[in-house]
Amino acid sequence: MKDPPPESPRDPALQLRSRLEAVADPVRAAGEAKYLKLERRRVIGTSMPGAERVLTGFVRDFGLPSDLSLLERLFDASLEEAWCAIWTLAAQPAFDAGTWQLAEAWSGAPDTWALADPISLLLVAGHLDAGVISEDVLRAWTAREEPFWFRRIALVATVSLNDGLHGPTQRRLRRIGRVPPVGESPRPELTLDLLEASIHDRRHFIRLGIGWALRPLSAVDPDGVAAFVRRHRDHITKAMLRKARLDDDGRRTT
């Protein structure tokens, strides 16, 4: 029997979309699009817990999709479908050059931090710790001014590189596939290099990315973080310190 054509009701992408739409809220869709400042990408209106339940049920019924072209289609669709594509790629049995090709392409234009952050924490960090890419990739990304997503994603990737993947994230991945080993050997030197390359950037999401990267690093290398904060105090805002949970001297507050 031949595979169903792309528009067939049995097409996995259409099956997933139908399930997401069945639990969507149009009012939520409008608010989410406005909050995330989305112009190109459609929002179905499914909550993230709802999308998680849909994805878990979809994988239970159809298995974990391994067709990377299917995941590419999902990422290019709505916010919720793209979110499912990211988590499905993260749960693959292994990372390789093919999975990285997708992750790298998605990193250049995620459209919103709501997609950029799981790309960072799961896919970029996961491919680095799996040895598919080297630290030089992240160093090159922080050297780029545009698109700014590369710098933001490289910075946020260090959060899970230094702190690992925690319970809720692990449980979500385990329900649909495997939990990639991330953060087993912290990378303070890499993180400080990326922070040094980014500290001049005054864009809001880069500043928040710096603050977020500093938070787990302060547990791994407290003296290095304190020295970094003292060295760049004129560039570090109160908001960045709050995000990092640091005092004015770069020491942990909690």
Tab-separated table of C-alpha atoms in Angstrom, residues 49-179:
chain	number	residue	atom	x	y	z
A	49	PRO	CA	-0.303	21.694	29.239
A	50	GLY	CA	-2.945	20.910	26.642
A	51	ALA	CA	-0.348	20.647	23.889
A	52	GLU	CA	1.708	18.331	26.087
A	53	ARG	CA	-1.276	16.031	26.602
A	54	VAL	CA	-2.017	16.060	22.878
A	55	LEU	CA	1.586	15.241	21.977
A	56	THR	CA	1.774	12.453	24.561
A	57	GLY	CA	-1.431	10.905	23.218
A	58	PHE	CA	-0.288	11.318	19.635
A	59	VAL	CA	2.983	9.484	20.329
A	60	ARG	CA	1.112	6.771	22.217
A	61	ASP	CA	-1.184	6.211	19.234
A	62	PHE	CA	1.247	6.673	16.346
A	63	GLY	CA	4.709	6.293	17.841
A	64	LEU	CA	7.461	8.909	18.056
A	65	PRO	CA	7.800	10.493	14.589
A	66	SER	CA	11.252	9.883	13.135
A	67	ASP	CA	10.603	11.540	9.757
A	68	LEU	CA	12.575	14.784	9.985
A	69	SER	CA	10.691	16.247	7.029
A	70	LEU	CA	7.494	15.860	9.072
A	71	LEU	CA	9.085	17.737	11.987
A	72	GLU	CA	10.195	20.444	9.570
A	73	ARG	CA	6.593	20.844	8.388
A	74	LEU	CA	5.360	21.055	11.959
A	75	PHE	CA	7.882	23.718	12.912
A	76	ASP	CA	6.873	25.848	9.931
A	77	ALA	CA	3.210	25.738	10.978
A	78	SER	CA	1.600	27.122	14.141
A	79	LEU	CA	3.168	27.983	17.492
A	80	GLU	CA	1.801	24.828	19.090
A	81	GLU	CA	2.864	22.569	16.219
A	82	ALA	CA	6.355	24.076	16.315
A	83	TRP	CA	6.513	23.446	20.067
A	84	CYS	CA	5.581	19.800	19.454
A	85	ALA	CA	8.259	19.562	16.746
A	86	ILE	CA	10.965	20.806	19.131
A	87	TRP	CA	10.088	18.360	21.897
A	88	THR	CA	9.707	15.503	19.410
A	89	LEU	CA	13.151	16.208	17.974
A	90	ALA	CA	14.608	16.399	21.488
A	91	ALA	CA	13.188	12.951	22.339
A	92	GLN	CA	14.683	11.172	19.305
A	93	PRO	CA	16.703	8.000	20.069
A	94	ALA	CA	19.944	9.836	19.192
A	95	PHE	CA	21.237	13.143	17.872
A	96	ASP	CA	23.227	13.244	14.646
A	97	ALA	CA	24.076	15.535	11.740
A	98	GLY	CA	20.525	15.289	10.414
A	99	THR	CA	18.866	16.317	13.668
A	100	TRP	CA	21.384	19.133	14.048
A	101	GLN	CA	20.596	20.451	10.572
A	102	LEU	CA	17.009	20.985	11.712
A	103	ALA	CA	17.968	22.439	15.102
A	104	GLU	CA	20.384	24.880	13.499
A	105	ALA	CA	17.810	26.040	10.955
A	106	TRP	CA	15.189	26.535	13.683
A	107	SER	CA	17.672	28.544	15.773
A	108	GLY	CA	17.908	31.250	13.123
A	109	ALA	CA	14.209	32.117	13.088
A	110	PRO	CA	12.153	30.768	15.998
A	111	ASP	CA	9.944	33.916	15.929
A	112	THR	CA	9.548	33.995	19.723
A	113	TRP	CA	11.404	33.241	22.934
A	114	ALA	CA	8.694	30.670	23.686
A	115	LEU	CA	10.236	28.499	20.969
A	116	ALA	CA	13.812	29.767	21.224
A	117	ASP	CA	14.165	28.680	24.851
A	118	PRO	CA	13.362	24.963	24.391
A	119	ILE	CA	15.532	24.980	21.260
A	120	SER	CA	18.345	26.305	23.464
A	121	LEU	CA	17.874	24.117	26.522
A	122	LEU	CA	17.085	20.853	24.738
A	123	LEU	CA	18.394	20.864	21.195
A	124	VAL	CA	21.483	23.080	21.180
A	125	ALA	CA	22.680	21.913	24.598
A	126	GLY	CA	21.783	18.325	23.731
A	127	HIS	CA	23.712	18.282	20.463
A	128	LEU	CA	26.735	19.845	22.160
A	129	ASP	CA	26.796	17.337	24.999
A	130	ALA	CA	26.266	14.517	22.489
A	131	GLY	CA	29.391	15.619	20.625
A	132	VAL	CA	27.537	16.402	17.392
A	133	ILE	CA	28.725	20.015	17.530
A	134	SER	CA	31.624	21.690	19.313
A	135	GLU	CA	31.752	24.624	21.695
A	136	ASP	CA	33.065	26.715	18.815
A	137	VAL	CA	29.573	26.709	17.304
A	138	LEU	CA	28.198	28.570	20.320
A	139	ARG	CA	31.192	30.915	20.345
A	140	ALA	CA	30.548	31.727	16.697
A	141	TRP	CA	26.869	32.362	17.407
A	142	THR	CA	27.600	34.871	20.157
A	143	ALA	CA	29.939	36.700	17.770
A	144	ARG	CA	27.003	37.307	15.405
A	145	GLU	CA	24.957	40.467	15.777
A	146	GLU	CA	22.133	39.349	13.468
A	147	PRO	CA	19.858	37.572	13.660
A	148	PHE	CA	20.017	38.135	17.383
A	149	TRP	CA	18.397	34.766	18.064
A	150	PHE	CA	21.723	32.976	17.647
A	151	ARG	CA	23.289	34.924	20.507
A	152	ARG	CA	20.219	34.546	22.720
A	153	ILE	CA	20.003	30.795	22.065
A	154	ALA	CA	23.715	30.202	22.691
A	155	LEU	CA	23.487	32.000	26.046
A	156	VAL	CA	20.356	30.185	27.195
A	157	ALA	CA	21.803	26.815	26.142
A	158	THR	CA	24.372	27.199	28.925
A	159	VAL	CA	21.569	27.068	31.506
A	160	SER	CA	20.984	23.362	30.963
A	161	LEU	CA	24.645	22.730	30.137
A	162	ASN	CA	25.507	23.907	33.655
A	163	ASP	CA	22.385	22.782	35.505
A	164	GLY	CA	21.056	19.770	33.600
A	165	LEU	CA	17.426	18.957	32.833
A	166	HIS	CA	15.071	18.924	35.796
A	167	GLY	CA	12.100	16.804	36.812
A	168	PRO	CA	9.206	18.287	34.779
A	169	THR	CA	11.337	18.462	31.643
A	170	GLN	CA	12.611	14.926	32.118
A	171	ARG	CA	9.100	13.584	32.703
A	172	ARG	CA	7.771	15.291	29.576
A	173	LEU	CA	10.566	13.868	27.440
A	174	ARG	CA	10.252	10.412	28.963
A	175	ARG	CA	6.555	10.276	28.067
A	176	ILE	CA	7.320	10.684	24.369
A	177	GLY	CA	10.807	9.194	23.986
A	178	ARG	CA	14.215	9.457	25.637
A	179	VAL	CA	15.765	12.063	27.917
